[in-house]
Structure formats: structure tokens, C-alpha cells
Coordinates of C-alpha atoms and ligand atoms in Angstrom, one line a residue:
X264 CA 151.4 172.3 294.3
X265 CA 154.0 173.9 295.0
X266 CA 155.7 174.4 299.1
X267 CA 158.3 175.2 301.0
X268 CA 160.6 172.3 302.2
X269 CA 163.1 173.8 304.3
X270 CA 162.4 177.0 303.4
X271 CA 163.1 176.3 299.6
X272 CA 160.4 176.7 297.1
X273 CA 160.1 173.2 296.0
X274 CA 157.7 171.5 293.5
X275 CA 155.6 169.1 296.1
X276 CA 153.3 166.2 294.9
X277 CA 150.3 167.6 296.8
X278 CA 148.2 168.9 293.8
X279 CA 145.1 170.2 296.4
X280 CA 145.0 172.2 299.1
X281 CA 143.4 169.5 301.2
X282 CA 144.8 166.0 302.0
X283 CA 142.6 163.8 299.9
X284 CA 144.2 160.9 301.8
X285 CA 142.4 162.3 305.1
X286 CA 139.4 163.7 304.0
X287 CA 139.9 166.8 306.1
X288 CA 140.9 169.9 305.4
X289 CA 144.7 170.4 305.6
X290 CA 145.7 171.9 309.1
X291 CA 147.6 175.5 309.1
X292 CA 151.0 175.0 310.7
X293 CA 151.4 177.7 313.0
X294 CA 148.6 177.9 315.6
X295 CA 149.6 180.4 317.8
X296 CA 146.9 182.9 319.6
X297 CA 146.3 186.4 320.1
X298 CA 144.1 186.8 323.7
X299 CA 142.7 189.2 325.7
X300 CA 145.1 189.0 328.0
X301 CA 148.4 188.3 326.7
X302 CA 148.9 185.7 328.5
X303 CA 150.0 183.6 324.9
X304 CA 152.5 186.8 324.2
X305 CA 150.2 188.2 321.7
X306 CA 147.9 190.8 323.2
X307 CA 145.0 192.3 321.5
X308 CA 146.0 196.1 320.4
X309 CA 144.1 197.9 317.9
X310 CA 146.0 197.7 314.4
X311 CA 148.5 195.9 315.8
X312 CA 147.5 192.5 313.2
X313 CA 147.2 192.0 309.9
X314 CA 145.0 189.7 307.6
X315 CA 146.4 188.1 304.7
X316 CA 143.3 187.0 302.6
X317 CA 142.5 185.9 299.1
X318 CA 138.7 186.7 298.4
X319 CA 139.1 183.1 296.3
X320 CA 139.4 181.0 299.0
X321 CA 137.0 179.7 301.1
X322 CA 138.8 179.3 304.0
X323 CA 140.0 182.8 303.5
X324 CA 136.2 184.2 303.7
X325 CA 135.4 182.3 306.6
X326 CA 137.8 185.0 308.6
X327 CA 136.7 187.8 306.1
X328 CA 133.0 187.0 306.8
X329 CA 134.0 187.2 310.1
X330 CA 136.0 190.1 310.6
X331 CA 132.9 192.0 308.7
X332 CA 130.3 190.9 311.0
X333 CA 132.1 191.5 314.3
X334 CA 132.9 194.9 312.6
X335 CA 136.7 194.6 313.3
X336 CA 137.8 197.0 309.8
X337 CA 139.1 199.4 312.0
X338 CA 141.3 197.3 314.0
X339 CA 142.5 194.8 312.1
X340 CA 143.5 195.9 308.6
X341 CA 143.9 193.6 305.3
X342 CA 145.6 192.6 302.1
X343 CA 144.2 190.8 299.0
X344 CA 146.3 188.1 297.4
X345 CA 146.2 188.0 293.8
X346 CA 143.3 185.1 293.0
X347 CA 145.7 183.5 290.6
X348 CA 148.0 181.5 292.5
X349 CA 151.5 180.8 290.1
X350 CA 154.1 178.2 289.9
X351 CA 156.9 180.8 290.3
X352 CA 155.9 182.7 293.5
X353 CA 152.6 180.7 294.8
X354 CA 150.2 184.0 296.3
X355 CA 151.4 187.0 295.3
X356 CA 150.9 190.9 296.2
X357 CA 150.2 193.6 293.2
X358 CA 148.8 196.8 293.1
X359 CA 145.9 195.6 291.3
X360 CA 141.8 195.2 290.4
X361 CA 141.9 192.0 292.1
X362 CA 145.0 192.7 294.7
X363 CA 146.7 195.1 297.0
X364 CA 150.4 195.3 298.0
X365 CA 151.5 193.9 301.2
X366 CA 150.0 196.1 304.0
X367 CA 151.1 194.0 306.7
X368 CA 153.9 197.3 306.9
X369 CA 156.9 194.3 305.8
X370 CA 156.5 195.3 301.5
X371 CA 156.2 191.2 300.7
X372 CA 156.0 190.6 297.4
X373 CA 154.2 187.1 298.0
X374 CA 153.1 185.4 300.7
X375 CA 156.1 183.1 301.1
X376 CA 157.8 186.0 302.6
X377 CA 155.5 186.2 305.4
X378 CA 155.9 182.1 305.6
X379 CA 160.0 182.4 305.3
X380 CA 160.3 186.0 308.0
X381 CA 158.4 183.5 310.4
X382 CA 160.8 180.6 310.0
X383 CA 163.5 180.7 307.2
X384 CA 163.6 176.8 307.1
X385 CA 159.7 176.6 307.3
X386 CA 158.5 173.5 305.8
X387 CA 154.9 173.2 304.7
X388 CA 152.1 174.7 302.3
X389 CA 152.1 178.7 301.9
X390 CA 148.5 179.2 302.6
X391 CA 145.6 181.8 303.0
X392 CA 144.4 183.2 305.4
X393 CA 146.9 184.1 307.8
X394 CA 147.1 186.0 310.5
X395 CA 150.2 188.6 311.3
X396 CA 151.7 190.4 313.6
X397 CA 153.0 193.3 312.4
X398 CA 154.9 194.2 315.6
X399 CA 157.0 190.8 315.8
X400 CA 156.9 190.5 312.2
X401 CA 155.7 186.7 312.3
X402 CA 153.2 184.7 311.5
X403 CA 150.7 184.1 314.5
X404 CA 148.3 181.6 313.3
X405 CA 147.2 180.1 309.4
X406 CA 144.3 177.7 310.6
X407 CA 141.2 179.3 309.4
X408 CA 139.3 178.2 312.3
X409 CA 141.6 179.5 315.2
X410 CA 141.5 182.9 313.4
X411 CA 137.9 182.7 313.3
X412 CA 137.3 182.2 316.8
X413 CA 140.2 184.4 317.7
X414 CA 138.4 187.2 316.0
X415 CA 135.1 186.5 317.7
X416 CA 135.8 185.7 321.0
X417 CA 139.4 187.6 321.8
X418 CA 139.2 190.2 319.5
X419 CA 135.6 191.3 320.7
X420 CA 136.5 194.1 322.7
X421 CA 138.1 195.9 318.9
X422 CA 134.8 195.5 317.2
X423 CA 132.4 198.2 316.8
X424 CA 129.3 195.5 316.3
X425 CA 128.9 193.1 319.7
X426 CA 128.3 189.8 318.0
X427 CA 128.8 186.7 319.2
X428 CA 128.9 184.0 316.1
X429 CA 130.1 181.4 318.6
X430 CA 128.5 181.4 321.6
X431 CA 129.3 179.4 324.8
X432 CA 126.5 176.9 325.3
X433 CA 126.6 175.7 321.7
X434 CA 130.4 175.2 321.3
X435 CA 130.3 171.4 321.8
X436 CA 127.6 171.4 318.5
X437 CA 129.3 174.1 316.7
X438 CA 132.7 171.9 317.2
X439 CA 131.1 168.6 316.0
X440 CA 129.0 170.4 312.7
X441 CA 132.4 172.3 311.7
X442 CA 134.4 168.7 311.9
X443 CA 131.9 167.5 309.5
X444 CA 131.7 170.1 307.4
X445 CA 135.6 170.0 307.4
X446 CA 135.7 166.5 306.7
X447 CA 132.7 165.7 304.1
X448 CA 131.9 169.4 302.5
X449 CA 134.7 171.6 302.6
X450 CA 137.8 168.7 302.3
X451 CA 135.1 166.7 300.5
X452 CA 134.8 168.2 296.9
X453 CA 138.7 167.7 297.3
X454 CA 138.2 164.1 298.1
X455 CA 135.7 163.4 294.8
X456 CA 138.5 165.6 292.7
X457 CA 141.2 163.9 293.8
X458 CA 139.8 161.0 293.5
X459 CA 142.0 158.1 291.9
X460 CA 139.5 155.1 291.2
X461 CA 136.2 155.1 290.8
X462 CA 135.5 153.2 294.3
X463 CA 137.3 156.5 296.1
X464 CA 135.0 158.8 294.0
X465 CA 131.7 156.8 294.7
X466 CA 132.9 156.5 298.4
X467 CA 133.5 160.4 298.4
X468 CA 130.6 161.4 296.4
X469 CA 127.7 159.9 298.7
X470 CA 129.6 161.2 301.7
X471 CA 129.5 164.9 300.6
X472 CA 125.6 164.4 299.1
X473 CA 124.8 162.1 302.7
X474 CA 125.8 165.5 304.7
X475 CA 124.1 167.5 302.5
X476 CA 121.0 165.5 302.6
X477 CA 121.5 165.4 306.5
X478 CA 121.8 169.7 305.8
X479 CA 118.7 169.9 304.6
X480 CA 116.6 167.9 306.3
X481 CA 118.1 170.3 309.6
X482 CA 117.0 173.1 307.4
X483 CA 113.6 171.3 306.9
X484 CA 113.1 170.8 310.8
X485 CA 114.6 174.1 312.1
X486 CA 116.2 176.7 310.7
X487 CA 116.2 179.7 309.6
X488 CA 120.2 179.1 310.5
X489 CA 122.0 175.2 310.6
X490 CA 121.7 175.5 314.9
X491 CA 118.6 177.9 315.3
X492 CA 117.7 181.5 315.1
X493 CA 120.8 183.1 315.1
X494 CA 124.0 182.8 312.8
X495 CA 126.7 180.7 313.8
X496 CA 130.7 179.9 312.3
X497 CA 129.2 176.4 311.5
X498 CA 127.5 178.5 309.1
X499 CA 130.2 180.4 308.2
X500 CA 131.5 177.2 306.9
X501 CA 129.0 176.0 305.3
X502 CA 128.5 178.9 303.5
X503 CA 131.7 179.6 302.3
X504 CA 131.7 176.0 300.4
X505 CA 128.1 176.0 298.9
X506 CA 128.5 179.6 297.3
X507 CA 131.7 177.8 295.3
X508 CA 129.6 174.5 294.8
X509 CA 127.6 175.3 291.1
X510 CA 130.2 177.8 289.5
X511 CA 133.3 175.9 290.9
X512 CA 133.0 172.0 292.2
X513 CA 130.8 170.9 289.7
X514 CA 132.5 171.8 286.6
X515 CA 135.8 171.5 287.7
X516 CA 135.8 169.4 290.3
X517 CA 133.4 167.2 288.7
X518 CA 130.7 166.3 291.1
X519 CA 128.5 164.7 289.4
X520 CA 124.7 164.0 289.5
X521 CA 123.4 166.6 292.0
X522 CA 124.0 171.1 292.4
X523 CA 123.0 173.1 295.0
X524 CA 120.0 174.1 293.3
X525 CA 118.7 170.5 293.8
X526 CA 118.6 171.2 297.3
X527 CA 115.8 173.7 297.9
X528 CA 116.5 174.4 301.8
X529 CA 120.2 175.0 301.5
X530 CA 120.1 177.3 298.4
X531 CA 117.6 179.6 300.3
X532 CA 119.6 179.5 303.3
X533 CA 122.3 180.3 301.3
X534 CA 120.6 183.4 299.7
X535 CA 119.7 184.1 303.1
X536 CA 123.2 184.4 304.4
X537 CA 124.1 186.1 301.4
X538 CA 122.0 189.5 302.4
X539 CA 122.8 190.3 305.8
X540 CA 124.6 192.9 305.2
X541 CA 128.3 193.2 304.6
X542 CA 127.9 189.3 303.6
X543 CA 127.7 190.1 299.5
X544 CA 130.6 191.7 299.9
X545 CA 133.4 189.2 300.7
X546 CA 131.9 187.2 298.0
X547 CA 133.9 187.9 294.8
X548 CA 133.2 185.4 292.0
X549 CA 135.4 187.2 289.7
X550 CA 138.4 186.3 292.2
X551 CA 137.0 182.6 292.7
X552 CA 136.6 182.4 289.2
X553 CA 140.0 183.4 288.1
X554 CA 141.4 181.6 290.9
X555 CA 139.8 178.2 290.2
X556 CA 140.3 178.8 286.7
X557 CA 143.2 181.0 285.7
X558 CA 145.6 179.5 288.0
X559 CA 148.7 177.5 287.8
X560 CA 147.4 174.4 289.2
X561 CA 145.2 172.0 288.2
X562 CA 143.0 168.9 288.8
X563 CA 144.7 166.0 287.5
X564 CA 142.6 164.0 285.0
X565 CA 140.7 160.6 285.8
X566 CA 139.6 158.8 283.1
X567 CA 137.2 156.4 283.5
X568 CA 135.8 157.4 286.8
X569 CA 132.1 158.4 285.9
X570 CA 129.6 160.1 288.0
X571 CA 126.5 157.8 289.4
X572 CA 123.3 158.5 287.7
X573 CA 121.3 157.0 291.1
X574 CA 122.1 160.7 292.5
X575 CA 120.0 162.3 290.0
X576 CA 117.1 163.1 291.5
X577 CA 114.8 162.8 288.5
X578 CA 116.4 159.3 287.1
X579 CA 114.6 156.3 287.0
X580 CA 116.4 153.4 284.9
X581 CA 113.6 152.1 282.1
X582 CA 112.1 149.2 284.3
X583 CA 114.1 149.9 287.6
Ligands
GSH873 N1 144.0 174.7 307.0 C1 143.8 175.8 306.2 C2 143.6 175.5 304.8 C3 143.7 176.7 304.0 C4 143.9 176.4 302.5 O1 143.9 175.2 302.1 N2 144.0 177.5 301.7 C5 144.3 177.3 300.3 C6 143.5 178.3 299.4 S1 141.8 178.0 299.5 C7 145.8 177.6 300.0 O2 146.3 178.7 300.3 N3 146.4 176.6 299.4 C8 147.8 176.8 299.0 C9 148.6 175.5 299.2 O3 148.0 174.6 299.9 O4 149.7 175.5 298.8 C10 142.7 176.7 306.8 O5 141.5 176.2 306.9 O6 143.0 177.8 307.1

């Protein structure tokens, strides 16, 4: 995929998002924080930042999910990247069904602007979501997870719903389930398409269906949310991959053996988070769609790695 290397638009070997190498998701490079007190230079102010967000991406909805529940709309206002990411300009803006222009007040016509007005010789991936500040023109923070808990825990006193998705006594568990999640869910279906032997794909494969086994079974016991009665980010995260899982990482990513619908707990707690309200909304399968889809990237073929019939859950080998 393309990146910038020095602030040039450069063709890059990295063909996903992730680092298949790491098994984790790829880390956002600017990780600077908005607080309550200023005290990091970036005060809270009502409109004062801007999200940069394609509906696509699921580390994009993880902040849009977010920003919905905590009801921050009025104070932190948003523009849509166009799903399908091109060689020529990576994200772009458009006045469009399935984009807006740049509202960030700066008139970017893709989101390498933002990257290159933050640091002209910026080396790295151009990368949704980010968060901007419109009054220092720069990029504050591209790590889906800082903007997440920026938004719920600095950003609280701008919202016109008190929510707390990440409460105090349960950060240590939140911390450890998002790592996984990271690691074997949402970097995994990475790690099982990018796989380059068939040892890497068998290796990746019983690592993402292991966690969701272990998913389930927490389901099973507890519920009706992954840490109890009340929605958390962990399941933010977990969300945001598993509504991508049967339209998007099992065709195209080629998971074989096992969907979501094979997992009875999960897809009800999926359907569950799906209707609180404002939830349907920030989920846009004709964006993912044309995103994983209709863009200028692709998955590159492996031939000869096949999926392992032992995961399907209703195959017995004649004898075995
Ligand atoms: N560390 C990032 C990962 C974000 C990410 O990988 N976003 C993808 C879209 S889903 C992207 O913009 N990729 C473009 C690229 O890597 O060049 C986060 O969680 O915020």
C-alpha cells in the first residue's frame, strides 16, 4: 500500500493495514492528547476538533461508535473519507453519497494533506481515523484507541449523554481483552490473509477461532456484554471486527472453515449491540463493501494454502 516516506507519496511493500509480521494492529504515529485540563497543550473546547473517519474502517467506527454514544455531534464535528481508497491519492475527500469534503475548515482534498500540514517530511501510513485540531491545524492523535478513550474520558464534559464506556475499576480487564482483540481478532483476519505458507495460516487461523471460542464461552457464562451488564470499548472492538467477519474476512480474506453465524453467543451479542440506538447507524455495509471490494488494493494471492476442514463444526472424516 501505498505511504508517505518523507513526506513523498511512495509505493510501500506493506499490502495491509496491519503488520502481519506482529500480529497486532499497526500503531497510529502521532499519539498526542486532548485533556481536560490542557495540561498536554490541547484543551477540550467545544468544536474546536475534528474527526476524520471512513465508515469502512473498523478502527474508524470504533471512535464513531463512540462519539455517538457519548453524544459528542455537537462538539466534535466529522468528515467521511471516500470508502474506496486509490493508488493516486490514498483517502480522499468528495462531495459525495458516500463522502463529504474536508470539514476540518483546511479544504484537503485527501487525507495526506492532513498527514503532510502536520509534518511535511512525515513518514508512515496515511490512516483513518484521525483526530484534528482545527485551531493548530495538525494532527493530534491517529491511534484508534487513544481517540476512543480521549473521547470518553476527556471529552465527557462536551457530551450531551453521561456515559462512561470505560470505567475505572475495569480498566486493567478492558486493557488486557482490547490487546487480544488487537492481536488475534482485529490484526488477526490480517494475519490469516497475509499469510505466506500454510504453517502461518494454520498458526493464524486457530488463533483468531481459539479467541473466539474463548468469546463465546464468556458470552456463555456472563454476558449480556464481554465484561458484564453494561457496554464497554472492549466491546466496541469486538464489534466493529465481527460485523465485517461474514460479508468481508471470509470471502476475501479467506477464513476458512468457520462464520460468525457458527458462533450462536457472539452473533446475538452482536445483534444486540447493533440496536442500541445510534449503533445501526455508523454501520455502513455499502462503504465496507465498496471499500473492501472496489478499492485499489488488494490481497495478494496464495496458492496452495488451504483452509483446515477440522474447524468445520459439522465434519467428521469417514472413519475418524
Ligand atoms: N493503528 C490504527 C490502524 C488504523 C488502520 O489501519 N486504518 C486503515 C483503514 S481500516 C487505514 O487507514 N489504512 C491505510 C494504510 O495503512 O495505509 C488505529 O487503530 O487507529
Amino acid at each position: 500500500m501505498k505511504h508517505l516516506i518523507d513526506g513523498k507519496w511512495t509505493d510501500g511493500s506493506p499490502s495491509q493495514s496491519v503488520s502481519p509480521e506482529h500480529g497486532v494492529v499497526h500503531p497510529g504515529s502521532f499519539r498526542r492528547r486532548v485533556t481536560r485540563d490542557g495540561s498536554s497543550g490541547f484543551p477540550i473546547e467545544l468544536n474546536r476538533y475534528h474527526l476524520y473517519v471512513s465508515h469502512a474502517c473498523p478502527f474508524s467506527q470504533r471512535a464513531t461508535i463512540v462519539w455517538t454514544l457519548a453524544g459528542l455531534a455537537e462538539a466534535i464535528d466529522l468528515s467521511i473519507l471516500d470508502p474506496r481508497w486509490v493508488q493516486s491519492d490514498g483517502w480522499v475527500f468528495g462531495e459525495s453519497a458516500m463522502s463529504t469534503k474536508d470539514n476540518g475548515g483546511s479544504g484537503f482534498a485527501s487525507l495526506r494533506e492532513a498527514y503532510l500540514a502536520s509534518d511535511s517530511k512525515f513518514t508512515g501510513r496515511v490512516s483513518v481515523p484521525v483526530l484534528w485540531d482545527k485551531a493548530t491545524r495538525t494532527i493530534v492523535n491517529n491511534e484508534s484507541l487513544d481517540i476512543i478513550r480521549m473521547l470518553n474520558d476527556e471529552f465527557a464534559p462536551l457530551g450531551a449523554v453521561k456515559s462512561d464506556l470505560y470505567p475505572g475499576p475495569l480498566h486493567a480487564t478492558i486493557d488486557a481483552l482490547n490487546d487480544k482483540t488487537n492481536q488475534f481478532l482485529a490484526g488477526g483476519v490480517y494475519n490469516v490473509a497475509g499469510a505466506e505458507n500454510q504453517a502461518a495460516y494454520d498458526l493464524a487461523t486457530s488463533r483468531l477461532f481459539g479467541f473466539l471460542d474463548e468469546l463465546e464461552q464468556t458470552l456463555i457464562k456472563g454476558g449480556p456484554f464481554l465484561l458484564g451488564g453494561r457496554i464497554t470499548i472492549a466491546d466496541v472492538l469486538v464489534f466493529t471486527a465481527l460485523v465485517r467477519f461474514d460479508p468481508v474476512y471470509v470471502p476475501l480474506f479467506r477464513i476458512g472453515g468457520k462464520r460468525l453465524s457458527d458462533f450462536p453467543a457472539l452473533t446475538a451479542f452482536v445483534r444486540r449491540v447493533f440496536e442500541i440506538p445510534g449503533i445501526a447507524e455508523t454501520v455502513l455495509f455499502d462503504h465496507i463493501l465498496a471499500h473492501y471490494f472496489d478499492s485499489d488494493w488488494s490481497i495478494p494471492p496464495h496458492r496452495g494454502i488451504v483452509p483446515n476442514l477440522t474447524q468445520l463444526t459439522w465434519y467428521k472424516a469417514p472413519g475418524g
